[in-house]
XYZ file of C-alpha atoms in Angstrom:
653
model
C 1.490 -37.322 18.585
C 4.168 -38.447 16.138
C 6.816 -36.160 17.645
C 6.448 -38.063 20.926
C 8.306 -40.977 19.347
C 12.086 -41.028 19.668
C 13.831 -40.512 16.358
C 16.440 -43.250 16.784
C 16.305 -46.923 17.767
C 18.503 -49.972 17.510
C 15.814 -52.171 15.936
C 12.573 -51.299 14.165
C 10.141 -54.190 13.707
C 7.178 -53.874 11.337
C 4.384 -56.391 12.000
C 3.284 -58.073 15.234
C 3.019 -61.707 14.127
C 4.560 -64.488 16.198
C 8.112 -64.436 14.710
C 8.287 -60.631 14.897
C 6.972 -60.622 18.477
C 9.515 -63.223 19.581
C 12.274 -61.176 17.945
C 11.025 -58.005 19.622
C 11.151 -59.703 23.019
C 14.615 -61.146 22.362
C 16.025 -57.799 21.173
C 14.503 -55.833 24.025
C 15.696 -58.413 26.558
C 19.261 -58.104 25.231
C 19.229 -54.355 25.865
C 18.354 -53.066 22.395
C 16.072 -50.084 21.868
C 13.063 -51.539 20.033
C 10.242 -49.836 18.140
C 7.500 -52.310 17.235
C 4.830 -50.973 14.875
C 1.859 -52.395 13.007
C -0.512 -50.680 10.603
C -3.330 -52.874 11.899
C -5.443 -52.007 14.927
C -4.716 -55.320 16.678
C -1.774 -57.464 17.682
C -0.800 -60.644 15.871
C -1.353 -59.976 12.163
C -2.426 -63.278 10.623
C -1.719 -64.963 13.983
C -4.449 -62.938 15.699
C -7.626 -64.060 17.491
C -10.929 -62.188 17.285
C -14.200 -62.127 19.110
C -17.158 -62.786 16.822
C -17.957 -59.134 16.197
C -14.241 -58.464 15.788
C -14.118 -61.158 13.122
C -16.978 -59.478 11.250
C -15.012 -56.241 11.374
C -11.919 -58.059 10.086
C -13.963 -59.440 7.181
C -15.025 -55.913 6.359
C -11.388 -54.778 6.380
C -10.438 -57.665 4.058
C -13.109 -56.554 1.609
C -11.936 -52.952 1.724
C -8.301 -53.988 1.251
C -9.205 -56.056 -1.814
C -11.123 -53.183 -3.379
C -8.631 -50.418 -2.572
C -5.503 -50.228 -4.656
C -2.184 -48.744 -3.643
C -2.512 -44.997 -3.459
C 0.100 -42.613 -4.746
C 3.230 -42.266 -2.665
C 2.268 -38.756 -1.657
C 4.321 -36.210 0.206
C 6.821 -38.626 1.699
C 8.714 -38.796 -1.614
C 9.768 -35.194 -1.043
C 11.519 -36.305 2.149
C 13.970 -38.521 0.266
C 17.340 -36.820 -0.292
C 19.456 -37.041 -3.428
C 21.892 -39.476 -1.777
C 19.039 -41.791 -0.776
C 16.492 -44.021 -2.386
C 13.219 -45.345 -1.020
C 11.783 -48.857 -0.929
C 8.035 -48.362 -0.718
C 6.054 -50.708 1.491
C 2.680 -52.174 0.631
C -0.366 -50.171 1.677
C -2.862 -53.020 1.600
C -2.861 -56.572 2.921
C -3.557 -59.152 0.222
C -2.587 -62.257 2.195
C -6.256 -63.256 2.640
C -8.332 -64.267 -0.381
C -11.467 -66.190 -1.397
C -13.395 -65.278 1.737
C -16.865 -66.867 1.976
C -19.238 -66.810 4.938
C -22.252 -69.097 5.477
C -24.920 -68.652 8.127
C -27.030 -71.761 8.790
C -28.483 -70.899 12.199
C -32.000 -69.501 12.287
C -32.621 -65.907 13.244
C -34.710 -64.895 16.233
C -36.544 -61.804 15.030
C -37.870 -61.203 18.532
C -34.515 -59.810 19.584
C -33.645 -56.157 19.361
C -32.100 -54.775 16.211
C -28.612 -54.553 17.683
C -28.584 -58.281 18.411
C -29.793 -59.520 15.045
C -27.506 -61.135 12.505
C -25.438 -58.883 10.295
C -26.187 -61.376 7.546
C -29.797 -60.589 6.792
C -31.614 -63.843 6.197
C -34.062 -63.920 3.327
C -36.135 -67.041 2.644
C -35.902 -66.398 -1.097
C -32.135 -66.806 -1.053
C -30.477 -70.159 -1.649
C -27.069 -71.327 -0.510
C -25.341 -70.276 -3.722
C -26.550 -66.692 -3.500
C -24.143 -63.902 -2.645
C -24.712 -60.315 -1.706
C -23.627 -57.571 -4.035
C -22.202 -55.638 -1.091
C -21.648 -58.453 1.385
C -20.958 -56.494 4.536
C -22.676 -53.245 3.732
C -25.683 -54.396 5.724
C -23.573 -54.131 8.852
C -23.257 -50.609 10.187
C -19.997 -51.005 12.084
C -19.287 -48.379 14.693
C -15.749 -47.098 14.876
C -13.431 -48.451 17.538
C -12.406 -46.048 20.258
C -8.626 -45.970 20.323
C -5.970 -44.108 22.171
C -3.649 -41.888 20.176
C -2.255 -43.993 17.362
C 1.337 -43.050 17.976
C 1.454 -43.244 21.726
C 3.585 -46.041 23.159
C 1.339 -49.029 23.852
C 1.717 -52.117 25.948
C -0.419 -55.196 25.376
C -3.102 -55.342 28.034
C -3.854 -58.685 29.621
C -7.393 -57.623 30.310
C -8.137 -56.936 26.647
C -6.427 -59.633 24.612
C -9.206 -59.899 22.066
C -9.775 -57.563 19.183
C -13.462 -57.090 18.816
C -13.090 -53.326 18.931
C -16.475 -52.919 20.613
C -18.074 -53.302 17.200
C -21.774 -54.096 17.162
C -23.572 -55.050 13.953
C -26.826 -53.271 13.253
C -29.681 -54.109 10.970
C -29.957 -52.527 7.566
C -33.082 -52.216 5.466
C -33.758 -55.560 3.839
C -35.361 -53.900 0.829
C -31.975 -52.506 -0.172
C -30.381 -55.951 -0.330
C -29.593 -57.073 -3.868
C -28.760 -60.605 -4.966
C -26.075 -61.285 -7.512
C -23.724 -64.121 -8.467
C -20.185 -62.849 -7.819
C -16.643 -64.071 -8.153
C -15.164 -64.491 -4.670
C -11.554 -64.337 -5.811
C -10.647 -61.420 -3.568
C -13.997 -60.320 -2.188
C -15.934 -61.338 0.852
C -18.985 -63.372 -0.108
C -21.816 -63.787 2.385
C -24.147 -66.736 1.910
C -27.355 -67.312 3.820
C -29.242 -70.577 4.043
C -33.004 -70.630 4.340
C -34.845 -72.629 6.965
C -38.043 -72.407 4.948
C -40.517 -69.661 4.334
C -41.534 -67.708 7.412
C -40.984 -70.482 9.917
C -37.661 -69.344 11.289
C -39.015 -68.805 14.794
C -40.668 -72.163 15.170
C -38.983 -74.562 17.597
C -36.738 -77.117 15.971
C -38.515 -80.468 15.901
C -36.387 -83.185 17.413
C -37.004 -86.859 16.750
C -37.712 -89.185 19.653
C -35.387 -92.017 18.740
C -33.558 -92.012 22.059
C -31.160 -89.213 21.172
C -30.801 -86.480 23.806
C -32.552 -83.213 23.079
C -30.294 -80.663 21.423
C -30.388 -76.996 22.297
C -31.592 -74.569 19.683
C -28.910 -71.984 18.923
C -29.921 -68.903 16.935
C -27.632 -66.511 15.157
C -28.725 -63.641 17.355
C -27.554 -65.692 20.364
C -24.141 -66.036 18.739
C -23.971 -62.286 18.156
C -25.166 -61.539 21.686
C -22.530 -63.857 23.169
C -19.925 -62.761 20.622
C -17.387 -61.681 23.237
C -17.147 -65.277 24.444
C -15.655 -66.265 21.095
C -11.939 -66.025 20.381
C -11.492 -67.147 16.804
C -7.968 -67.821 15.534
C -7.013 -66.891 11.996
C -4.429 -69.685 12.045
C -5.028 -73.015 13.780
C -2.042 -74.242 15.791
C -1.336 -76.466 18.773
C 1.735 -76.512 20.994
C 3.777 -79.699 21.284
C 4.477 -80.206 24.976
C 8.137 -80.941 24.126
C 8.242 -78.404 21.306
C 10.492 -75.419 20.804
C 7.771 -72.866 21.622
C 6.998 -74.458 25.004
C 10.706 -74.564 25.783
C 11.061 -70.892 24.830
C 8.025 -69.867 26.896
C 9.466 -71.574 29.961
C 13.055 -70.432 29.406
C 12.114 -66.772 28.948
C 9.440 -66.884 31.663
C 6.920 -65.546 29.139
C 4.693 -68.467 30.119
C 3.586 -66.443 33.164
C 1.492 -64.318 30.811
C -0.511 -67.207 29.325
C -2.678 -70.107 30.449
C -3.013 -73.457 28.744
C -5.198 -76.521 28.567
C -4.231 -80.004 27.528
C -5.776 -81.378 24.347
C -7.860 -84.203 25.763
C -8.047 -86.646 22.871
C -6.694 -87.578 19.448
C -9.286 -88.759 16.939
C -9.190 -90.645 13.652
C -11.609 -90.705 10.722
C -11.913 -94.129 9.119
C -14.646 -95.734 7.034
C -16.913 -92.745 7.562
C -16.717 -92.812 11.361
C -14.822 -90.857 13.990
C -12.895 -92.953 16.519
C -10.644 -92.116 19.448
C -6.990 -93.045 19.059
C -5.285 -94.612 22.095
C -2.098 -92.666 22.835
C -0.670 -93.701 26.193
C -0.048 -97.241 27.397
C -3.165 -97.028 29.579
C -5.246 -95.807 26.646
C -4.040 -98.677 24.484
C -4.993 -101.362 26.962
C -8.296 -99.677 27.882
C -9.336 -99.202 24.272
C -12.461 -101.021 23.132
C -11.669 -100.333 19.486
C -8.616 -102.634 19.422
C -8.386 -106.377 19.886
C -5.858 -107.781 22.343
C -3.605 -108.823 19.445
C -3.749 -105.307 17.989
C -2.870 -103.804 21.363
C 0.278 -105.924 21.565
C 1.197 -105.081 17.958
C 0.750 -101.377 18.562
C 2.756 -101.307 21.792
C 5.592 -103.266 20.186
C 5.805 -100.894 17.227
C 5.585 -97.722 19.335
C 8.324 -99.034 21.642
C 10.525 -99.553 18.575
C 9.836 -96.005 17.323
C 11.122 -94.476 20.569
C 14.668 -95.681 19.783
C 14.473 -96.435 16.061
C 17.894 -94.811 15.490
C 19.471 -97.686 17.427
C 18.070 -100.229 14.958
C 18.815 -98.899 11.454
C 18.673 -102.392 9.995
C 14.937 -102.506 10.658
C 14.167 -99.749 8.135
C 17.340 -99.430 6.040
C 15.659 -100.819 2.919
C 12.854 -98.221 3.203
C 14.828 -95.003 3.749
C 13.781 -93.676 0.323
C 10.341 -95.254 0.313
C 7.029 -94.014 1.747
C 6.259 -94.538 5.422
C 2.941 -96.134 4.436
C 4.800 -98.915 2.608
C 7.028 -99.539 5.602
C 4.008 -99.868 7.907
C 2.589 -102.609 5.699
C 5.674 -104.737 6.405
C 5.393 -104.445 10.196
C 2.586 -106.955 10.749
C 0.182 -104.154 11.596
C -3.509 -104.391 10.800
C -5.022 -101.791 8.425
C -6.684 -100.205 11.453
C -3.340 -99.719 13.224
C -1.621 -98.499 10.066
C -4.313 -95.834 9.721
C -3.952 -94.738 13.360
C -0.165 -94.479 13.146
C 0.001 -92.748 9.763
C -2.745 -90.172 10.178
C -3.241 -89.672 13.930
C 0.145 -90.325 15.544
C 2.789 -89.476 12.932
C 0.261 -87.081 11.303
C 2.064 -87.301 7.981
C 1.029 -87.640 4.365
C 1.041 -91.175 2.868
C 3.925 -90.113 0.610
C 6.097 -89.126 3.611
C 9.462 -90.919 3.660
C 9.955 -93.678 6.210
C 12.641 -91.878 8.226
C 10.482 -88.746 8.477
C 7.505 -90.851 9.561
C 9.521 -92.593 12.274
C 10.871 -89.233 13.457
C 7.359 -87.772 13.651
C 6.087 -90.806 15.555
C 8.964 -90.559 18.039
C 8.296 -86.846 18.571
C 4.620 -87.572 19.238
C 5.510 -90.242 21.801
C 8.136 -88.091 23.527
C 5.547 -85.350 24.059
C 3.155 -87.693 25.877
C 2.914 -87.413 29.648
C 4.588 -84.066 30.199
C 1.313 -82.235 30.763
C -1.315 -84.887 30.057
C -2.284 -87.940 28.033
C -1.846 -86.219 24.661
C 1.178 -84.393 23.228
C -0.566 -81.050 22.710
C -1.456 -77.897 24.618
C -3.812 -75.118 23.594
C -3.589 -71.534 24.944
C -6.719 -70.235 26.624
C -8.327 -67.394 24.646
C -6.716 -68.623 21.432
C -3.436 -68.689 19.553
C -3.469 -64.905 19.326
C -2.459 -64.759 23.000
C 1.050 -66.039 22.254
C 2.327 -63.096 20.152
C 0.874 -60.713 22.749
C 2.766 -62.497 25.520
C 6.088 -61.842 23.794
C 5.040 -58.251 23.036
C 4.355 -57.821 26.732
C 7.845 -59.043 27.570
C 9.333 -56.608 25.037
C 7.366 -53.745 26.581
C 8.483 -54.707 30.092
C 12.105 -54.272 28.978
C 11.508 -50.918 27.315
C 10.112 -51.670 23.872
C 7.738 -49.088 22.385
C 4.535 -50.219 20.658
C 2.447 -48.343 18.095
C -0.597 -49.909 16.467
C -2.414 -48.225 13.574
C 0.966 -46.782 12.652
C 1.819 -47.189 8.972
C 5.378 -47.154 7.657
C 5.481 -45.656 4.171
C 8.944 -46.663 3.079
C 12.444 -47.780 3.943
C 15.144 -45.178 3.346
C 18.337 -46.624 1.831
C 21.688 -44.846 1.559
C 22.873 -45.180 -2.053
C 26.571 -45.232 -1.184
C 26.537 -47.899 1.553
C 23.475 -49.787 0.336
C 22.200 -50.054 3.896
C 18.796 -49.052 5.199
C 19.139 -46.073 7.515
C 15.590 -45.086 8.449
C 11.878 -45.438 7.854
C 9.317 -42.750 7.114
C 5.926 -43.189 8.731
C 2.516 -41.934 7.633
C 3.081 -38.684 9.572
C 6.221 -38.005 7.577
C 8.490 -38.590 10.566
C 11.897 -40.089 9.817
C 12.957 -42.684 12.397
C 16.486 -44.080 12.230
C 17.679 -47.530 13.278
C 20.534 -49.986 12.790
C 18.411 -53.016 11.913
C 14.971 -53.459 10.370
C 12.692 -56.498 10.555
C 9.692 -56.565 8.209
C 6.843 -59.040 7.980
C 6.468 -60.416 4.453
C 2.992 -58.964 3.851
C 4.357 -55.401 4.110
C 6.794 -55.812 1.205
C 5.731 -54.279 -2.095
C 4.880 -56.104 -5.283
C 8.162 -54.969 -6.830
C 10.157 -56.459 -3.950
C 8.185 -59.725 -4.136
C 8.039 -59.962 -7.932
C 10.123 -63.142 -8.002
C 8.441 -64.850 -5.052
C 6.233 -67.914 -5.470
C 3.856 -68.293 -2.534
C 1.999 -71.339 -1.282
C -1.532 -70.993 0.102
C -3.312 -72.387 3.161
C -6.991 -73.332 3.040
C -8.829 -72.479 6.253
C -12.329 -72.989 7.561
C -13.811 -71.873 10.876
C -17.061 -73.493 11.977
C -19.441 -73.009 14.882
C -21.320 -76.227 15.715
C -23.768 -77.364 18.380
C -22.026 -80.560 19.558
C -18.811 -82.554 19.308
C -17.872 -84.794 16.382
C -17.530 -87.631 18.919
C -19.705 -87.638 22.005
C -18.153 -88.427 25.365
C -19.123 -88.416 29.031
C -17.845 -84.859 29.304
C -18.834 -82.147 26.860
C -15.587 -80.259 27.582
C -13.332 -82.059 25.129
C -10.505 -80.538 23.091
C -9.994 -82.811 20.114
C -7.476 -83.180 17.313
C -8.625 -85.058 14.197
C -6.907 -85.776 10.889
C -9.140 -86.634 7.934
C -7.078 -88.573 5.359
C -7.217 -87.580 1.689
C -10.163 -88.992 -0.212
C -8.043 -89.760 -3.273
C -4.318 -90.189 -4.044
C -2.474 -86.913 -4.436
C -4.899 -84.939 -2.285
C -3.899 -83.481 1.073
C -5.081 -84.548 4.507
C -7.261 -82.092 6.417
C -6.423 -81.222 10.016
C -9.407 -80.585 12.301
C -9.135 -78.983 15.752
C -12.324 -78.915 17.817
C -12.434 -76.543 20.795
C -14.975 -76.511 23.619
C -16.182 -73.575 25.695
C -13.673 -74.204 28.513
C -10.898 -73.016 26.156
C -12.535 -69.559 26.279
C -12.920 -69.587 22.505
C -16.682 -70.134 22.139
C -19.972 -69.735 23.981
C -21.563 -72.447 26.096
C -23.290 -75.298 24.220
C -21.254 -74.663 21.074
C -17.953 -75.856 19.652
C -15.426 -73.941 17.576
C -13.952 -76.098 14.808
C -10.864 -75.202 12.754
C -10.027 -76.978 9.474
C -6.653 -76.547 7.776
C -4.872 -77.986 4.738
C -2.489 -76.935 1.988
C -4.423 -75.278 -0.810
C -5.147 -76.967 -4.100
C -8.007 -74.600 -4.931
C -10.172 -72.185 -2.961
C -10.670 -72.936 0.721
C -14.312 -73.828 0.228
C -13.536 -76.277 -2.578
C -10.741 -77.874 -0.546
C -12.570 -78.168 2.783
C -16.302 -78.353 2.117
C -16.234 -82.120 1.314
C -14.786 -82.771 4.782
C -17.316 -80.443 6.389
C -20.113 -82.391 4.709
C -18.725 -85.690 6.036
C -18.588 -84.484 9.633
C -21.480 -82.031 9.988
C -25.068 -81.371 8.964
C -26.218 -77.836 8.120
C -28.546 -76.555 10.819
C -31.335 -75.906 8.324
C -31.473 -79.531 7.164
C -33.622 -82.140 8.895
C -32.035 -85.327 10.141
C -33.209 -88.097 7.820
C -31.263 -91.188 8.826
C -32.741 -92.151 12.177
C -30.599 -95.272 12.485
C -27.305 -93.440 12.989
C -26.495 -90.906 15.681
C -27.087 -87.393 14.359
C -24.101 -85.437 13.158
C -23.227 -82.135 14.818
C -25.211 -79.314 13.322
C -23.377 -76.550 11.536
C -24.463 -73.093 12.687
C -21.981 -70.808 10.949
C -19.008 -71.253 8.615
C -16.165 -69.126 7.286
C -13.800 -70.166 4.479
C -10.687 -68.280 3.363
C -7.255 -68.792 1.846
C -4.182 -67.455 3.642
C -0.767 -66.865 2.124
C 2.006 -69.216 3.284
C 5.359 -67.438 2.974
C 7.272 -69.842 5.224
C 9.091 -71.512 2.319
C 10.382 -68.284 0.744
C 14.131 -67.738 0.910
C 15.654 -64.291 1.366
C 17.265 -64.441 -2.072
C 13.797 -64.483 -3.652
C 13.178 -60.879 -2.574
C 14.455 -58.153 -4.871
C 16.596 -55.236 -3.749
C 16.538 -55.623 0.039
C 19.468 -54.034 1.937
C 21.640 -56.343 4.027
C 20.340 -54.948 7.330
C 16.679 -55.581 6.456
C 15.376 -58.982 7.566
C 12.109 -60.636 6.551
C 9.764 -62.664 8.757
C 7.254 -65.009 7.178
C 3.592 -65.383 8.034
C 1.984 -68.545 9.441
C 2.887 -71.880 7.875
C 0.590 -74.861 7.345
C 2.187 -77.028 10.028
C 0.451 -78.040 13.228
C 3.105 -76.680 15.581
C 4.974 -73.380 15.885
C 8.463 -74.742 15.318
C 9.045 -72.815 12.092
C 8.220 -69.452 13.670
C 10.504 -70.069 16.666
C 13.370 -71.319 14.505
C 13.027 -68.340 12.160
C 13.070 -65.860 15.043
C 16.126 -67.463 16.648
C 17.984 -67.673 13.328
C 17.412 -63.998 12.519
C 18.353 -62.946 16.049
C 21.677 -64.797 15.826
C 22.362 -63.213 12.426
C 21.748 -59.728 13.825
C 23.375 -60.217 17.239
C 25.776 -63.165 17.007
C 26.835 -64.512 20.361
C 23.919 -62.974 22.282
C 21.723 -65.235 24.381
C 18.311 -65.715 22.767
C 15.500 -64.791 25.172
C 17.318 -65.557 28.446
C 15.342 -65.760 31.685
C 14.545 -62.372 33.208
C 16.705 -61.394 36.175
C 15.565 -62.034 39.699
C 14.043 -58.765 40.961
C 16.135 -59.047 44.126
C 19.332 -59.062 42.063
C 18.573 -55.878 40.112
C 20.680 -52.870 41.157
C 19.393 -49.444 40.152
C 21.697 -46.467 39.801
C 20.885 -43.187 41.518
C 17.599 -42.424 43.146
C 15.426 -43.411 40.194
C 12.243 -45.084 41.163
C 12.521 -48.833 40.905
C 10.247 -50.064 38.093
C 7.795 -52.829 38.625
C 9.553 -56.134 38.284
C 8.442 -58.439 35.493
C 5.571 -60.601 36.557
C 4.825 -58.691 39.778
C 1.861 -56.791 38.416
C -1.749 -57.646 39.073
C -1.615 -60.851 37.050
C -2.418 -63.847 39.196
C -0.016 -66.690 38.428
C -1.190 -70.156 39.368
C 1.783 -72.482 39.718
C 1.416 -76.100 38.810
C 2.113 -78.820 41.284
C 4.144 -81.448 39.476
C 3.575 -85.082 40.261
C 6.232 -87.583 39.259
C 7.478 -85.279 36.522
C 4.033 -84.929 34.948
C 1.799 -81.865 35.033
C -1.928 -81.789 34.443
C -3.397 -78.889 32.489
C -6.989 -80.070 32.422
C -8.353 -77.149 34.441
C -8.325 -73.485 33.389
C -5.822 -71.012 34.740
C -2.772 -73.267 34.622
C 0.674 -71.948 33.688
C 3.725 -73.777 32.418
C 6.628 -74.773 34.615
C 9.713 -76.836 34.088
């Protein structure tokens, strides 16, 4: 019950995204009393990961949020005293827009009703059709939760947020077809395989290509718990600030990682592997011997480019792409360096391009042949790891716990308390709020950027290899000047993010329009919809697209505090996910806010050795951090390098 919560804390944090979770861990570790709440039923906010059925439930929530307006303030206004004023918080989440779902996989009607697609396929529908009530055909059972105000601790055994939700079949006769505007509503599109031949085996050509497994939508639903689908696509630089923080704070014991196995490039309509290490360069069949020497010479220069300013002094204010043209590099090498190593836009300044290239090279070899790591079970594991650390040091967690308003003292101008949806007043010294919770009045002067996202389920990799367990990073350059490059991350089943014989593909770019308009051209270049027959028998078949989700996500990372209206000095704002590949912005934001609140305090120091802890009195000694039932597999380092190619590996210095 609500009265089980203490009425006073040092820090109240609203939202469980990555920056807020890092701050919660840092505050709790420094001895502060922390209350960490979220109105959602899952950890992570827009940093979360979902199983497939959990994602369908999330889509339903997005639709309901877009249709439901802010309700009246209600009884909590009567709790505000004459010497106080209230800053109302937002009741709905409008950070996700333009949601569109496409199902290309055929449906196996022989399965039971509970296993059949929530998107009812109808041969009369075409790809442009949308359902009047997109998700009403899914009868979603309610999630069984513990009491919403009881202190919660993230459970390692249940990191995913599917909520035990199973889609059921609705009567097809009730389905209506209508063209709708998908500005803020969830649009479900189905693609026909032809009239009444959905259950026929897929005919494969006999041109020497290996036979491809037939994946039906009901299989995806049945194996839905094997999916862990990230709302935001990120990778961890092996020499990045998040890896350093995970190791320093010992939070890495709660997560497992795999090394990204290859970096890819898209050039002249084909996907190629980019050589990263010295061995890769000299073993590459894509480069001539002259190109190999050119590439190694330039990369060696980039590692200590600051020592040779004369080499690039004339290009400090000119694009990196222009500088590359003067370095006796072939167009092939220029493309590799610009888009797959530096991973910058063509308009990026030369100094920034050299810095990005150096960072890429410095990250090689620490854990594998590429600079990147990916957390098993998805990016959503990382916020939960920091929440777990906060809970270990006494932090209290409440999901499905809405904060109605901030209570501000008129005389001092400082925030003194919050009032939750039970009407309970909880006092604190400092308040940290995720941007999406701030009201429209508070954010009236804020200009937000947008991120275009697509999540695809495919039946094979964009570039075949000897092993089908490849984790790939691909950058597709802009098709025309002024457009933005599209970042593609392809995950295999060994990352615990998708079922066997499928791949989970994430596409990300800065928004120029809706996510579908921004990303669909790239999807069409790389994949073939499952319902279409392969026509060109001369080229290897493209991966087949089984299911696709497009949506736009708000990017609040560039918003300064001064843009918000009327916030007290002891209220701090955390931004949502940014469009960058790494997590550097989130870590820097968390550390900056922590130092502003507690100057001089150590940010996320290592936990004490259990043997050094002295307990007063006869109180029972609590379980030491990391000594629970989690099995920690330590890495054996070899010549300063650690291999994360197999599951169950944890980070070490």
